[in-house]
Amino acid sequence: MTLLEYINSEKRGFFLPDMGTNGLFLTRYKAYEVYENPQKQLQLAKVMDETFPSDFIYSFCDGIIFCETLGLEILKPEDDFPSVLNHPMVDSEALKKYEIPDPYTSGRMPVNLESLSLIAKNIDKPLYVSIQGPFTLAVQLAGATQLLRSIITNPEFVEKLLAFTTETVRRYSVAVNKAGAKYISISEPGAVTLNPERFNKYVVQNVEKIYGDLTCWKGMHICGDTSEILDNMLSCSLDAVSLDQIMDYEKIKDRIPKEIVLIGNLDPIDLLGNGKPEDIKKETVKLMKAMRENDNYLCAFGCNCLNDTPVENLQMAIKTGRMSYEELDGIKS
């Protein structure tokens, strides 16, 4: 079954929740207790599924795994995403000090693969995994300013760094696919800084090397205003595309090919984080009605939610997004 067939398998809306670290307060685990323990990963996934029942299952978001495995200095808050504190790969000489990780032996990667396998085997829903893309990983390793400057001053280094990050992401993505992931989304927020020509050169050809080796549903997410690069994103071998909440889906929906699922884009900050449940329902219904005639639409958040987003707000968004079409059509605008 394709992703498009899955979201049209019932006469209702489907919902893909991407809630990042929101589950920690439900279990009272700290972030690295979950990252380092497959059983706690599974328990967290089950608690999240019970509290926020949706149409996909997901693991605790692990966007730091590449930088951590490569030995970069990491800030590790107890209840939110880890982040890198330094960017050591500033030129070709620095890059020579690093080896491409083996997902089955390097760092915490084998533990995470075990976690994903446990979740896939124990919860009967498509397992969704978001993985950092090659360009965004390059931004993390070299620093945004250094990488963007090097595109002009040292393009040979940029090519070598992207070859390194592409192979790193490709190997890990293939392993995640084999562990049971049904839908892998490549997240490339760092690429929003590129114009269409450079997006083709530095993103499209590299993510295609990854997608070509995957047998699951394949997606891409980029934050921010992607109006200029949307067609370039859609030129990739995608099953789905996910865009930021600042993108007006009523205006761009006709640019999306019918065979590619458009995912999004409820505001995770002002709406989910600061709104009331009645606000959440109103805006979700508005979005669902605007996209009602598009069979390739899947309701979701525009990006990760804040870790202190009220539970009732998340539940209202998911419940409303999964409303039957009969009930949705009965609500007056």
Coordinates of C-alpha atoms in Angstrom, one line a residue:
M1 CA 0.0 0.0 0.0
T2 CA 1.3 3.5 -0.8
L3 CA 1.1 6.4 1.6
L4 CA -1.5 8.0 -0.6
E5 CA -3.6 4.8 -0.5
Y6 CA -3.2 4.5 3.3
I7 CA -4.5 8.0 4.0
N8 CA -7.5 7.3 1.7
S9 CA -8.3 3.9 3.2
E10 CA -11.1 5.3 5.4
K11 CA -13.5 8.2 4.9
R12 CA -12.0 10.5 7.4
G13 CA -9.0 12.7 7.9
F14 CA -5.7 11.1 8.9
F15 CA -3.1 12.7 11.3
L16 CA 0.7 12.5 11.5
P17 CA 1.8 13.9 14.8
D18 CA 5.5 14.9 15.2
M19 CA 5.8 15.9 18.8
G20 CA 9.5 15.7 19.5
T21 CA 10.1 15.6 23.2
N22 CA 6.5 16.0 24.4
G23 CA 6.3 12.5 25.9
L24 CA 9.0 12.9 28.5
F25 CA 6.7 14.5 31.1
L26 CA 4.2 11.7 30.7
T27 CA 6.8 9.1 31.8
R28 CA 9.0 11.3 33.9
Y29 CA 12.1 9.9 32.0
K30 CA 15.0 12.2 31.1
A31 CA 15.9 12.5 27.4
Y32 CA 19.0 10.3 27.6
E33 CA 17.3 7.7 29.7
V34 CA 15.1 7.1 26.7
Y35 CA 17.8 7.4 24.0
E36 CA 19.9 4.8 25.8
N37 CA 17.3 2.3 26.7
P38 CA 15.2 0.5 24.0
Q39 CA 12.6 -0.7 26.5
K40 CA 12.0 2.9 27.7
Q41 CA 11.8 4.0 24.1
L42 CA 9.0 1.4 23.6
Q43 CA 7.3 2.4 26.8
L44 CA 7.4 6.0 25.8
A45 CA 6.0 5.2 22.3
K46 CA 3.1 3.2 23.9
V47 CA 2.3 6.0 26.4
M48 CA 2.3 8.6 23.5
D49 CA 0.1 6.4 21.4
E50 CA -2.4 5.9 24.3
T51 CA -2.4 9.7 25.1
F52 CA -2.4 10.9 21.5
P53 CA -3.9 8.2 19.4
S54 CA -3.2 8.9 15.7
D55 CA -2.5 7.1 12.4
F56 CA 1.3 6.6 12.8
I57 CA 3.7 5.6 15.6
Y58 CA 6.9 7.4 16.2
S59 CA 10.1 7.2 18.3
F60 CA 11.6 9.9 20.5
C61 CA 13.1 12.4 18.0
D62 CA 16.8 11.8 17.6
G63 CA 18.2 14.5 15.4
I64 CA 21.4 14.7 17.3
I65 CA 22.5 11.1 16.6
F66 CA 25.0 11.9 13.8
C67 CA 26.8 14.7 15.6
E68 CA 26.9 12.7 18.8
T69 CA 28.3 9.6 17.1
L70 CA 31.0 11.7 15.4
G71 CA 32.1 12.9 18.8
L72 CA 31.0 16.6 18.7
E73 CA 30.5 18.4 22.0
I74 CA 26.8 18.1 22.8
L75 CA 24.5 20.1 25.2
K76 CA 22.2 17.6 26.8
P77 CA 19.1 19.1 28.6
E78 CA 17.0 16.6 30.6
D79 CA 13.7 17.4 29.0
D80 CA 14.4 18.7 25.5
F81 CA 16.4 18.2 22.3
P82 CA 20.2 17.9 22.6
S83 CA 22.2 20.4 20.5
V84 CA 25.8 20.8 19.2
L85 CA 28.1 23.2 20.9
N86 CA 31.0 23.3 18.4
H87 CA 31.4 22.9 14.6
P88 CA 34.9 21.4 14.0
M89 CA 34.7 20.4 10.3
V90 CA 35.8 23.8 9.0
D91 CA 38.0 22.6 6.1
S92 CA 39.2 19.5 4.2
E93 CA 42.0 18.9 6.7
A94 CA 39.6 18.8 9.6
L95 CA 37.3 16.5 7.7
K96 CA 40.1 13.9 7.2
K97 CA 40.0 13.2 11.0
Y98 CA 36.5 11.7 10.8
E99 CA 35.2 8.3 9.5
I100 CA 31.7 7.6 8.2
P101 CA 29.8 5.9 11.1
D102 CA 28.7 2.3 10.8
P103 CA 25.1 2.2 12.0
Y104 CA 25.5 -1.3 13.4
T105 CA 28.6 -0.6 15.5
S106 CA 29.1 3.2 16.0
G107 CA 28.1 5.1 19.1
R108 CA 24.5 5.0 20.1
M109 CA 23.3 4.0 16.6
P110 CA 22.8 0.3 17.3
V111 CA 20.8 1.1 20.4
N112 CA 18.5 3.3 18.5
L113 CA 18.0 0.7 15.8
E114 CA 17.1 -1.8 18.5
S115 CA 14.6 0.8 19.8
L116 CA 13.0 1.3 16.4
S117 CA 12.8 -2.4 15.8
L118 CA 11.0 -3.0 19.2
I119 CA 8.5 -0.2 18.4
A120 CA 7.8 -1.5 14.9
K121 CA 7.3 -5.1 16.2
N122 CA 5.1 -4.1 19.1
I123 CA 2.8 -1.4 17.8
D124 CA 0.7 -2.1 14.8
K125 CA 0.9 1.3 13.0
P126 CA 3.2 2.6 10.4
L127 CA 6.5 3.7 12.1
Y128 CA 7.4 7.3 11.2
V129 CA 11.1 8.4 11.6
S130 CA 12.5 11.9 10.8
I131 CA 16.2 11.9 9.9
Q132 CA 18.5 14.9 9.5
G133 CA 19.4 15.5 5.8
P134 CA 22.9 15.7 4.4
F135 CA 23.0 19.5 3.9
T136 CA 21.6 20.2 7.4
L137 CA 24.1 17.8 8.9
A138 CA 26.8 19.7 7.0
V139 CA 25.6 22.9 8.6
Q140 CA 25.8 21.2 12.0
L141 CA 29.3 20.0 11.4
A142 CA 30.9 23.1 9.8
G143 CA 28.6 25.8 11.2
A144 CA 26.1 27.7 9.0
T145 CA 28.3 30.8 8.4
Q146 CA 31.4 28.7 7.5
L147 CA 29.5 26.4 5.2
L148 CA 27.7 29.1 3.3
R149 CA 31.0 31.1 3.0
S150 CA 32.7 28.0 1.7
I151 CA 30.2 27.6 -1.1
I152 CA 31.8 30.7 -2.5
T153 CA 35.4 30.5 -1.3
N154 CA 36.1 26.7 -1.0
P155 CA 33.6 24.7 -3.1
E156 CA 35.9 21.7 -3.1
F157 CA 35.6 21.4 0.7
V158 CA 31.8 21.7 0.4
E159 CA 31.7 18.9 -2.1
K160 CA 33.8 16.6 0.1
L161 CA 31.8 17.5 3.2
L162 CA 28.5 16.7 1.5
A163 CA 29.8 13.5 0.1
F164 CA 30.7 12.5 3.8
T165 CA 27.3 13.6 5.2
T166 CA 25.3 12.0 2.3
E167 CA 27.0 8.6 2.9
T168 CA 26.5 9.0 6.7
V169 CA 22.8 9.7 6.3
R170 CA 22.3 7.0 3.6
R171 CA 23.8 4.2 5.6
Y172 CA 21.8 5.1 8.7
S173 CA 18.6 5.6 6.8
V174 CA 18.9 2.2 5.1
A175 CA 19.4 0.6 8.6
V176 CA 16.4 2.5 10.0
N177 CA 14.4 1.2 7.0
K178 CA 15.5 -2.3 7.8
A179 CA 14.7 -1.9 11.5
G180 CA 11.0 -1.4 10.6
A181 CA 10.4 2.2 9.6
K182 CA 7.5 2.5 7.2
Y183 CA 7.9 6.2 6.5
I184 CA 11.2 8.1 6.6
S185 CA 11.2 11.9 6.3
I186 CA 14.5 13.6 5.4
S187 CA 14.6 16.9 7.3
E188 CA 16.6 19.6 5.6
P189 CA 15.8 22.9 7.4
G190 CA 19.4 24.2 6.7
A191 CA 18.7 24.1 3.0
V192 CA 16.1 26.9 3.2
T193 CA 19.0 29.3 2.8
L194 CA 19.8 28.0 -0.8
N195 CA 18.5 29.4 -4.1
P196 CA 16.9 26.9 -6.5
E197 CA 20.1 26.4 -8.5
R198 CA 22.2 25.6 -5.4
F199 CA 19.3 23.5 -3.9
N200 CA 19.5 21.3 -7.0
K201 CA 23.3 21.0 -6.7
Y202 CA 23.7 20.6 -2.9
V203 CA 20.4 18.9 -1.9
V204 CA 18.5 17.2 -4.7
Q205 CA 21.2 15.0 -6.1
N206 CA 22.3 14.0 -2.6
V207 CA 18.9 13.1 -1.1
E208 CA 18.2 11.1 -4.3
K209 CA 21.2 8.9 -3.4
I210 CA 19.4 8.1 -0.1
Y211 CA 15.9 7.7 -1.4
G212 CA 17.1 5.3 -4.1
D213 CA 18.2 2.8 -1.4
L214 CA 15.0 3.0 0.7
T215 CA 12.0 0.7 0.3
C216 CA 9.6 2.6 2.6
W217 CA 7.5 5.8 2.1
K218 CA 9.9 8.7 1.5
G219 CA 9.3 12.3 2.5
M220 CA 11.0 15.7 2.9
H221 CA 10.5 18.5 5.5
I222 CA 11.9 22.0 5.3
C223 CA 11.1 24.8 7.7
G224 CA 10.5 28.4 6.8
D225 CA 9.5 30.0 3.5
T226 CA 10.1 27.4 0.8
S227 CA 8.1 29.1 -2.0
E228 CA 11.2 29.5 -4.3
I229 CA 12.5 25.9 -3.8
L230 CA 9.2 24.0 -3.6
D231 CA 9.4 22.8 -7.2
N232 CA 13.0 21.7 -6.6
M233 CA 11.8 19.7 -3.5
L234 CA 9.0 18.1 -5.6
S235 CA 11.5 17.0 -8.3
C236 CA 12.9 14.5 -5.8
S237 CA 11.5 10.9 -5.6
L238 CA 9.0 11.7 -2.9
D239 CA 5.9 10.1 -1.5
A240 CA 5.2 13.2 0.7
V241 CA 6.3 16.7 1.3
S242 CA 5.9 18.6 4.6
L243 CA 6.1 22.4 4.9
D244 CA 6.2 25.1 7.6
Q245 CA 3.1 26.7 9.1
I246 CA 4.0 30.0 7.4
M247 CA 3.2 28.5 4.0
D248 CA -0.4 29.1 2.9
Y249 CA -1.7 25.7 1.8
E250 CA -4.7 27.1 0.0
K251 CA -2.3 29.0 -2.3
I252 CA 0.2 26.2 -2.9
K253 CA -2.0 23.1 -2.9
D254 CA -2.4 23.2 -6.7
R255 CA 1.4 23.1 -7.1
I256 CA 1.6 19.7 -5.4
P257 CA 1.3 16.7 -7.8
K258 CA -1.7 14.4 -7.0
E259 CA 0.6 11.5 -6.4
I260 CA 2.6 13.3 -3.7
V261 CA 1.0 13.7 -0.2
L262 CA 1.1 17.2 1.2
I263 CA 1.6 17.1 5.0
G264 CA 1.0 19.9 7.5
N265 CA 0.7 22.6 8.7
L266 CA -0.9 23.6 12.0
D267 CA 1.1 26.2 13.8
P268 CA 3.0 24.4 16.6
I269 CA 4.0 27.6 18.4
D270 CA 1.3 30.3 18.5
L271 CA -1.6 27.9 17.9
L272 CA -0.7 24.7 19.7
G273 CA 1.6 26.2 22.3
N274 CA -0.4 29.3 23.2
G275 CA -4.0 28.7 22.0
K276 CA -7.0 27.2 23.7
P277 CA -8.6 23.9 22.7
E278 CA -11.5 25.7 21.0
D279 CA -9.0 27.7 19.0
I280 CA -7.2 24.5 18.0
K281 CA -10.5 22.9 16.8
K282 CA -11.5 26.0 14.9
E283 CA -8.2 26.3 13.0
T284 CA -7.9 22.6 12.4
V285 CA -11.5 22.5 10.9
K286 CA -10.6 25.5 8.8
L287 CA -7.5 23.8 7.4
M288 CA -9.3 20.5 6.8
K289 CA -12.1 22.2 4.9
A290 CA -9.7 24.1 2.8
M291 CA -8.0 20.9 1.8
R292 CA -11.2 18.8 1.7
E293 CA -11.2 18.1 -2.0
N294 CA -7.5 17.1 -2.1
D295 CA -7.1 13.4 -1.7
N296 CA -3.4 13.9 -1.2
Y297 CA -3.6 15.9 2.0
L298 CA -2.5 14.6 5.5
C299 CA -3.1 16.8 8.5
A300 CA -0.1 17.4 10.8
F301 CA 1.8 20.1 12.7
G302 CA 4.0 22.5 10.7
C303 CA 7.0 21.3 12.7
N304 CA 7.9 19.9 16.2
C305 CA 5.8 21.2 19.0
L306 CA 7.2 22.9 22.1
N307 CA 7.9 20.4 24.9
D308 CA 5.4 22.1 27.2
T309 CA 2.5 22.2 24.8
P310 CA -0.7 21.5 26.7
V311 CA -1.8 17.9 26.4
E312 CA -5.4 19.0 25.7
N313 CA -4.3 21.1 22.8
L314 CA -2.4 18.3 21.1
Q315 CA -5.3 15.9 21.7
M316 CA -7.8 18.4 20.2
A317 CA -5.7 18.8 17.1
I318 CA -5.4 15.1 16.5
K319 CA -9.0 14.3 17.3
T320 CA -10.2 17.1 14.9
G321 CA -7.8 16.1 12.2
R322 CA -9.1 12.6 12.3
M323 CA -12.7 13.6 12.1
S324 CA -15.0 11.7 9.7
Y325 CA -15.7 13.5 6.4
E326 CA -19.4 13.3 7.2
E327 CA -18.9 15.1 10.5
L328 CA -16.5 17.7 8.9
D329 CA -18.9 18.4 6.1
G330 CA -21.7 19.0 8.7
I331 CA -19.7 21.8 10.3
K332 CA -20.7 25.2 8.9
S333 CA -17.8 27.5 8.1

